[in-house]
Amino acid sequence: MKKWLIVFIIVSIILFVVILANSDVIKNFLSGRTVFTLQAGGNIYYVDNTCSTSGTGLSQICGATGPIITIQAAINNANLAAGDTIRIRATGTNYVTPTVTTGIAGTAASPITVTSYTGSLTNPVWTRSSGITMLNANHAYWIFDGIDFVATADNIDIVVVSGNNNAFRNCAFIEGGTSLNIVDTADNLVVDNCIFDRNGGGTDHSITTGRI
């Protein structure tokens, strides 16, 4: 009986080590990459452009505490802090913005996340038809997940990334000039399961980087 117990323990330890060795967390740790995922505990701010007035963003129901009606107001919200989440409702009406610049940084343990409403089957559409840049991601630890960025002018850089440890997941970068302009100060950028479509008008490209 003891022999089988010892064999069972040894096999269990081997399986445990194999699972750990193949996990993304361990791989990233061994490669020196920073791992950052959404953490519970932060505030959720809602964005919905069908509301007639802008609220504080803490509720999904239009009103004084209801959704903020523009993306730029949500990202530049003075109450936004590391660990918070901005959820944008996919309403079927595009969110048209001027250039939006991140104002604060998240942390490795508490990134700031911009994503869609829970359970949404479509991505909210963030668009711009004139100007130079849609989004300046110049602070660290922001995650953009499930957002469609659409620029209808060839001279628009959809996203300029100069902050470290940012991530774009399940996003679409459509039309425009350069989809992702990665400044040479930006480290550890994650681009995962994103679509690049009809980018690079003229001499522009889908992705450009200041590093070789």
mmCIF file of N, CA, C and O in Angstrom, residues 68-138:
data_model
loop_
_atom_site.group_PDB
_atom_site.id
_atom_site.type_symbol
_atom_site.label_atom_id
_atom_site.label_comp_id
_atom_site.label_asym_id
_atom_site.label_seq_id
_atom_site.Cartn_x
_atom_site.Cartn_y
_atom_site.Cartn_z
ATOM 1 N N ILE A 68 -21.067 57.567 -18.604
ATOM 2 C CA ILE A 68 -20.422 58.706 -19.255
ATOM 3 C C ILE A 68 -20.694 58.550 -20.754
ATOM 4 O O ILE A 68 -20.744 57.432 -21.259
ATOM 5 N N ILE A 69 -20.904 59.634 -21.470
ATOM 6 C CA ILE A 69 -21.356 59.482 -22.858
ATOM 7 C C ILE A 69 -20.237 59.545 -23.894
ATOM 8 O O ILE A 69 -20.479 59.267 -25.064
ATOM 9 N N THR A 70 -19.014 59.881 -23.486
ATOM 10 C CA THR A 70 -17.907 59.892 -24.446
ATOM 11 C C THR A 70 -16.721 59.101 -23.897
ATOM 12 O O THR A 70 -16.494 59.054 -22.685
ATOM 13 N N ILE A 71 -15.951 58.514 -24.821
ATOM 14 C CA ILE A 71 -14.774 57.744 -24.420
ATOM 15 C C ILE A 71 -13.716 58.648 -23.804
ATOM 16 O O ILE A 71 -13.097 58.308 -22.786
ATOM 17 N N GLN A 72 -13.512 59.823 -24.412
ATOM 18 C CA GLN A 72 -12.458 60.690 -23.898
ATOM 19 C C GLN A 72 -12.751 61.139 -22.472
ATOM 20 O O GLN A 72 -11.837 61.260 -21.639
ATOM 21 N N ALA A 73 -14.015 61.391 -22.151
ATOM 22 C CA ALA A 73 -14.369 61.805 -20.791
ATOM 23 C C ALA A 73 -14.140 60.670 -19.801
ATOM 24 O O ALA A 73 -13.746 60.901 -18.652
ATOM 25 N N ALA A 74 -14.367 59.442 -20.243
ATOM 26 C CA ALA A 74 -14.153 58.290 -19.355
ATOM 27 C C ALA A 74 -12.667 58.067 -19.091
ATOM 28 O O ALA A 74 -12.242 57.842 -17.954
ATOM 29 N N ILE A 75 -11.850 58.133 -20.148
ATOM 30 C CA ILE A 75 -10.411 57.904 -19.993
ATOM 31 C C ILE A 75 -9.754 59.040 -19.220
ATOM 32 O O ILE A 75 -8.800 58.814 -18.462
ATOM 33 N N ASN A 76 -10.269 60.254 -19.367
ATOM 34 C CA ASN A 76 -9.709 61.404 -18.651
ATOM 35 C C ASN A 76 -10.471 61.716 -17.356
ATOM 36 O O ASN A 76 -10.277 62.791 -16.768
ATOM 37 N N ASN A 77 -11.286 60.767 -16.894
ATOM 38 C CA ASN A 77 -12.039 60.910 -15.648
ATOM 39 C C ASN A 77 -11.073 61.134 -14.479
ATOM 40 O O ASN A 77 -10.169 60.340 -14.246
ATOM 41 N N ALA A 78 -11.287 62.219 -13.733
ATOM 42 C CA ALA A 78 -10.376 62.556 -12.630
ATOM 43 C C ALA A 78 -10.376 61.499 -11.536
ATOM 44 O O ALA A 78 -9.416 61.396 -10.757
ATOM 45 N N ASN A 79 -11.439 60.697 -11.455
ATOM 46 C CA ASN A 79 -11.527 59.670 -10.413
ATOM 47 C C ASN A 79 -10.923 58.335 -10.842
ATOM 48 O O ASN A 79 -10.839 57.403 -10.043
ATOM 49 N N LEU A 80 -10.516 58.220 -12.107
ATOM 50 C CA LEU A 80 -9.961 56.968 -12.605
ATOM 51 C C LEU A 80 -8.667 56.643 -11.867
ATOM 52 O O LEU A 80 -7.833 57.515 -11.642
ATOM 53 N N ALA A 81 -8.511 55.359 -11.505
ATOM 54 C CA ALA A 81 -7.326 54.941 -10.755
ATOM 55 C C ALA A 81 -6.860 53.579 -11.244
ATOM 56 O O ALA A 81 -7.584 52.865 -11.944
ATOM 57 N N ALA A 82 -5.647 53.217 -10.886
ATOM 58 C CA ALA A 82 -5.122 51.896 -11.225
ATOM 59 C C ALA A 82 -6.068 50.810 -10.735
ATOM 60 O O ALA A 82 -6.593 50.886 -9.625
ATOM 61 N N GLY A 83 -6.310 49.816 -11.590
ATOM 62 C CA GLY A 83 -7.220 48.730 -11.247
ATOM 63 C C GLY A 83 -8.644 48.943 -11.716
ATOM 64 O O GLY A 83 -9.468 48.023 -11.653
ATOM 65 N N ASP A 84 -8.959 50.142 -12.210
ATOM 66 C CA ASP A 84 -10.319 50.434 -12.673
ATOM 67 C C ASP A 84 -10.544 49.871 -14.079
ATOM 68 O O ASP A 84 -9.605 49.601 -14.829
ATOM 69 N N THR A 85 -11.821 49.723 -14.420
ATOM 70 C CA THR A 85 -12.222 49.228 -15.736
ATOM 71 C C THR A 85 -13.208 50.201 -16.367
ATOM 72 O O THR A 85 -14.134 50.668 -15.695
ATOM 73 N N ILE A 86 -13.004 50.513 -17.627
ATOM 74 C CA ILE A 86 -13.956 51.317 -18.403
ATOM 75 C C ILE A 86 -14.670 50.372 -19.355
ATOM 76 O O ILE A 86 -14.028 49.722 -20.188
ATOM 77 N N ARG A 87 -15.972 50.276 -19.234
ATOM 78 C CA ARG A 87 -16.761 49.392 -20.106
ATOM 79 C C ARG A 87 -17.592 50.241 -21.063
ATOM 80 O O ARG A 87 -18.395 51.070 -20.630
ATOM 81 N N ILE A 88 -17.383 50.024 -22.361
ATOM 82 C CA ILE A 88 -18.050 50.809 -23.398
ATOM 83 C C ILE A 88 -19.158 49.972 -24.021
ATOM 84 O O ILE A 88 -18.910 48.847 -24.469
ATOM 85 N N ARG A 89 -20.348 50.511 -24.069
ATOM 86 C CA ARG A 89 -21.474 49.786 -24.654
ATOM 87 C C ARG A 89 -21.423 49.849 -26.180
ATOM 88 O O ARG A 89 -21.224 50.923 -26.756
ATOM 89 N N ALA A 90 -21.566 48.701 -26.818
ATOM 90 C CA ALA A 90 -21.655 48.657 -28.291
ATOM 91 C C ALA A 90 -23.091 48.988 -28.670
ATOM 92 O O ALA A 90 -23.988 48.151 -28.572
ATOM 93 N N THR A 91 -23.326 50.227 -29.083
ATOM 94 C CA THR A 91 -24.688 50.705 -29.304
ATOM 95 C C THR A 91 -25.117 50.668 -30.763
ATOM 96 O O THR A 91 -26.274 50.913 -31.080
ATOM 97 N N GLY A 92 -24.148 50.400 -31.660
ATOM 98 C CA GLY A 92 -24.444 50.480 -33.085
ATOM 99 C C GLY A 92 -24.156 51.856 -33.642
ATOM 100 O O GLY A 92 -24.165 52.061 -34.857
ATOM 101 N N THR A 93 -23.916 52.823 -32.756
ATOM 102 C CA THR A 93 -23.525 54.170 -33.163
ATOM 103 C C THR A 93 -22.069 54.373 -32.786
ATOM 104 O O THR A 93 -21.667 54.109 -31.646
ATOM 105 N N ASN A 94 -21.248 54.820 -33.726
ATOM 106 C CA ASN A 94 -19.824 54.965 -33.479
ATOM 107 C C ASN A 94 -19.535 56.028 -32.415
ATOM 108 O O ASN A 94 -20.245 57.027 -32.310
ATOM 109 N N TYR A 95 -18.474 55.792 -31.657
ATOM 110 C CA TYR A 95 -17.985 56.775 -30.694
ATOM 111 C C TYR A 95 -16.930 57.619 -31.407
ATOM 112 O O TYR A 95 -15.829 57.149 -31.677
ATOM 113 N N VAL A 96 -17.288 58.851 -31.760
ATOM 114 C CA VAL A 96 -16.381 59.742 -32.484
ATOM 115 C C VAL A 96 -15.617 60.578 -31.468
ATOM 116 O O VAL A 96 -16.220 61.206 -30.589
ATOM 117 N N THR A 97 -14.291 60.581 -31.559
ATOM 118 C CA THR A 97 -13.499 61.296 -30.567
ATOM 119 C C THR A 97 -12.453 62.176 -31.222
ATOM 120 O O THR A 97 -12.027 61.936 -32.345
ATOM 121 N N PRO A 98 -12.011 63.207 -30.477
ATOM 122 C CA PRO A 98 -10.767 63.891 -30.856
ATOM 123 C C PRO A 98 -9.613 62.995 -30.404
ATOM 124 O O PRO A 98 -9.817 61.843 -30.034
ATOM 125 N N THR A 99 -8.398 63.518 -30.405
ATOM 126 C CA THR A 99 -7.276 62.732 -29.877
ATOM 127 C C THR A 99 -7.469 62.505 -28.383
ATOM 128 O O THR A 99 -7.709 63.446 -27.624
ATOM 129 N N VAL A 100 -7.388 61.249 -27.967
ATOM 130 C CA VAL A 100 -7.530 60.889 -26.560
ATOM 131 C C VAL A 100 -6.161 60.459 -26.039
ATOM 132 O O VAL A 100 -5.470 59.657 -26.669
ATOM 133 N N THR A 101 -5.768 60.990 -24.893
ATOM 134 C CA THR A 101 -4.480 60.665 -24.290
ATOM 135 C C THR A 101 -4.683 60.104 -22.894
ATOM 136 O O THR A 101 -5.425 60.689 -22.091
ATOM 137 N N THR A 102 -4.056 58.974 -22.610
ATOM 138 C CA THR A 102 -4.158 58.420 -21.263
ATOM 139 C C THR A 102 -3.546 59.407 -20.272
ATOM 140 O O THR A 102 -2.543 60.057 -20.560
ATOM 141 N N GLY A 103 -4.171 59.507 -19.100
ATOM 142 C CA GLY A 103 -3.736 60.515 -18.139
ATOM 143 C C GLY A 103 -2.977 59.979 -16.950
ATOM 144 O O GLY A 103 -2.227 60.713 -16.299
ATOM 145 N N ILE A 104 -3.162 58.688 -16.639
ATOM 146 C CA ILE A 104 -2.481 58.086 -15.492
ATOM 147 C C ILE A 104 -2.013 56.691 -15.880
ATOM 148 O O ILE A 104 -2.423 56.150 -16.911
ATOM 149 N N ALA A 105 -1.186 56.097 -15.049
ATOM 150 C CA ALA A 105 -0.700 54.743 -15.292
ATOM 151 C C ALA A 105 -1.387 53.751 -14.368
ATOM 152 O O ALA A 105 -1.764 54.085 -13.236
ATOM 153 N N GLY A 106 -1.556 52.528 -14.877
ATOM 154 C CA GLY A 106 -1.934 51.436 -14.011
ATOM 155 C C GLY A 106 -0.677 50.837 -13.405
ATOM 156 O O GLY A 106 0.397 51.432 -13.450
ATOM 157 N N THR A 107 -0.805 49.650 -12.833
ATOM 158 C CA THR A 107 0.357 48.941 -12.300
ATOM 159 C C THR A 107 0.307 47.500 -12.800
ATOM 160 O O THR A 107 -0.695 47.054 -13.362
ATOM 161 N N ALA A 108 1.380 46.750 -12.570
ATOM 162 C CA ALA A 108 1.407 45.351 -12.992
ATOM 163 C C ALA A 108 0.298 44.560 -12.318
ATOM 164 O O ALA A 108 -0.322 43.686 -12.926
ATOM 165 N N ALA A 109 0.048 44.852 -11.057
ATOM 166 C CA ALA A 109 -1.006 44.145 -10.323
ATOM 167 C C ALA A 109 -2.386 44.710 -10.600
ATOM 168 O O ALA A 109 -3.389 44.000 -10.488
ATOM 169 N N SER A 110 -2.447 45.983 -11.012
ATOM 170 C CA SER A 110 -3.744 46.644 -11.209
ATOM 171 C C SER A 110 -3.729 47.517 -12.456
ATOM 172 O O SER A 110 -3.677 48.758 -12.378
ATOM 173 N N PRO A 111 -3.767 46.888 -13.635
ATOM 174 C CA PRO A 111 -3.813 47.678 -14.868
ATOM 175 C C PRO A 111 -5.168 48.360 -15.022
ATOM 176 O O PRO A 111 -6.139 48.001 -14.346
ATOM 177 N N ILE A 112 -5.229 49.322 -15.910
ATOM 178 C CA ILE A 112 -6.495 49.966 -16.265
ATOM 179 C C ILE A 112 -6.982 49.315 -17.549
ATOM 180 O O ILE A 112 -6.234 49.201 -18.518
ATOM 181 N N THR A 113 -8.229 48.869 -17.560
ATOM 182 C CA THR A 113 -8.763 48.127 -18.695
ATOM 183 C C THR A 113 -9.887 48.893 -19.376
ATOM 184 O O THR A 113 -10.774 49.442 -18.708
ATOM 185 N N VAL A 114 -9.841 48.948 -20.702
ATOM 186 C CA VAL A 114 -10.914 49.533 -21.509
ATOM 187 C C VAL A 114 -11.482 48.417 -22.357
ATOM 188 O O VAL A 114 -10.772 47.811 -23.174
ATOM 189 N N THR A 115 -12.754 48.118 -22.189
ATOM 190 C CA THR A 115 -13.349 46.967 -22.862
ATOM 191 C C THR A 115 -14.838 47.207 -23.092
ATOM 192 O O THR A 115 -15.342 48.319 -22.854
ATOM 193 N N SER A 116 -15.538 46.201 -23.564
ATOM 194 C CA SER A 116 -16.974 46.328 -23.833
ATOM 195 C C SER A 116 -17.783 45.924 -22.605
ATOM 196 O O SER A 116 -17.231 45.467 -21.600
ATOM 197 N N TYR A 117 -19.093 46.087 -22.707
ATOM 198 C CA TYR A 117 -19.975 45.623 -21.638
ATOM 199 C C TYR A 117 -19.857 44.105 -21.501
ATOM 200 O O TYR A 117 -19.636 43.399 -22.490
ATOM 201 N N THR A 118 -20.042 43.605 -20.310
ATOM 202 C CA THR A 118 -20.026 42.165 -20.071
ATOM 203 C C THR A 118 -21.098 41.480 -20.913
ATOM 204 O O THR A 118 -22.254 41.906 -20.927
ATOM 205 N N GLY A 119 -20.725 40.431 -21.633
ATOM 206 C CA GLY A 119 -21.690 39.678 -22.427
ATOM 207 C C GLY A 119 -21.971 40.246 -23.798
ATOM 208 O O GLY A 119 -22.773 39.693 -24.556
ATOM 209 N N SER A 120 -21.306 41.350 -24.163
ATOM 210 C CA SER A 120 -21.542 41.953 -25.476
ATOM 211 C C SER A 120 -21.047 41.032 -26.586
ATOM 212 O O SER A 120 -19.954 40.471 -26.505
ATOM 213 N N LEU A 121 -21.854 40.889 -27.634
ATOM 214 C CA LEU A 121 -21.492 40.041 -28.773
ATOM 215 C C LEU A 121 -20.756 40.805 -29.862
ATOM 216 O O LEU A 121 -20.218 40.208 -30.789
ATOM 217 N N THR A 122 -20.734 42.120 -29.766
ATOM 218 C CA THR A 122 -20.029 42.950 -30.752
ATOM 219 C C THR A 122 -19.125 43.945 -30.032
ATOM 220 O O THR A 122 -19.365 44.302 -28.871
ATOM 221 N N ASN A 123 -18.099 44.390 -30.732
ATOM 222 C CA ASN A 123 -17.190 45.378 -30.161
ATOM 223 C C ASN A 123 -17.735 46.788 -30.349
ATOM 224 O O ASN A 123 -18.291 47.102 -31.408
ATOM 225 N N PRO A 124 -17.571 47.656 -29.368
ATOM 226 C CA PRO A 124 -17.876 49.071 -29.601
ATOM 227 C C PRO A 124 -16.906 49.632 -30.633
ATOM 228 O O PRO A 124 -15.750 49.193 -30.718
ATOM 229 N N VAL A 125 -17.373 50.601 -31.429
ATOM 230 C CA VAL A 125 -16.566 51.169 -32.510
ATOM 231 C C VAL A 125 -16.116 52.572 -32.126
ATOM 232 O O VAL A 125 -16.922 53.468 -31.892
ATOM 233 N N TRP A 126 -14.819 52.754 -32.062
ATOM 234 C CA TRP A 126 -14.177 54.027 -31.738
ATOM 235 C C TRP A 126 -13.625 54.565 -33.049
ATOM 236 O O TRP A 126 -12.817 53.924 -33.702
ATOM 237 N N THR A 127 -14.059 55.753 -33.453
ATOM 238 C CA THR A 127 -13.712 56.215 -34.797
ATOM 239 C C THR A 127 -13.261 57.673 -34.811
ATOM 240 O O THR A 127 -13.547 58.449 -33.888
ATOM 241 N N ARG A 128 -12.557 57.992 -35.894
ATOM 242 C CA ARG A 128 -12.168 59.380 -36.148
ATOM 243 C C ARG A 128 -11.987 59.560 -37.640
ATOM 244 O O ARG A 128 -11.448 58.683 -38.316
ATOM 245 N N SER A 129 -12.438 60.711 -38.158
ATOM 246 C CA SER A 129 -12.378 60.936 -39.599
ATOM 247 C C SER A 129 -11.415 62.044 -39.994
ATOM 248 O O SER A 129 -11.195 62.278 -41.178
ATOM 249 N N SER A 130 -10.825 62.736 -39.015
ATOM 250 C CA SER A 130 -9.866 63.793 -39.333
ATOM 251 C C SER A 130 -8.883 63.929 -38.176
ATOM 252 O O SER A 130 -9.099 63.390 -37.094
ATOM 253 N N GLY A 131 -7.793 64.669 -38.424
ATOM 254 C CA GLY A 131 -6.784 64.829 -37.382
ATOM 255 C C GLY A 131 -5.599 63.911 -37.629
ATOM 256 O O GLY A 131 -5.424 63.365 -38.722
ATOM 257 N N ILE A 132 -4.793 63.701 -36.599
ATOM 258 C CA ILE A 132 -3.560 62.940 -36.768
ATOM 259 C C ILE A 132 -3.569 61.636 -35.982
ATOM 260 O O ILE A 132 -3.152 60.602 -36.472
ATOM 261 N N THR A 133 -4.060 61.661 -34.737
ATOM 262 C CA THR A 133 -3.987 60.488 -33.862
ATOM 263 C C THR A 133 -5.316 60.271 -33.151
ATOM 264 O O THR A 133 -5.963 61.227 -32.710
ATOM 265 N N MET A 134 -5.733 58.998 -33.017
ATOM 266 C CA MET A 134 -6.934 58.682 -32.244
ATOM 267 C C MET A 134 -6.616 58.531 -30.764
ATOM 268 O O MET A 134 -7.286 59.080 -29.908
ATOM 269 N N LEU A 135 -5.565 57.737 -30.473
ATOM 270 C CA LEU A 135 -5.243 57.420 -29.080
ATOM 271 C C LEU A 135 -3.743 57.527 -28.844
ATOM 272 O O LEU A 135 -2.953 56.906 -29.557
ATOM 273 N N ASN A 136 -3.366 58.286 -27.839
ATOM 274 C CA ASN A 136 -1.989 58.311 -27.359
ATOM 275 C C ASN A 136 -1.918 57.479 -26.079
ATOM 276 O O ASN A 136 -2.394 57.908 -25.021
ATOM 277 N N ALA A 137 -1.337 56.290 -26.186
ATOM 278 C CA ALA A 137 -1.181 55.424 -25.010
ATOM 279 C C ALA A 137 0.203 55.683 -24.430
ATOM 280 O O ALA A 137 1.144 54.927 -24.652
ATOM 281 N N ASN A 138 0.315 56.778 -23.686
ATOM 282 C CA ASN A 138 1.637 57.187 -23.217
ATOM 283 C C ASN A 138 1.863 56.933 -21.732
ATOM 284 O O ASN A 138 2.805 57.465 -21.142
#
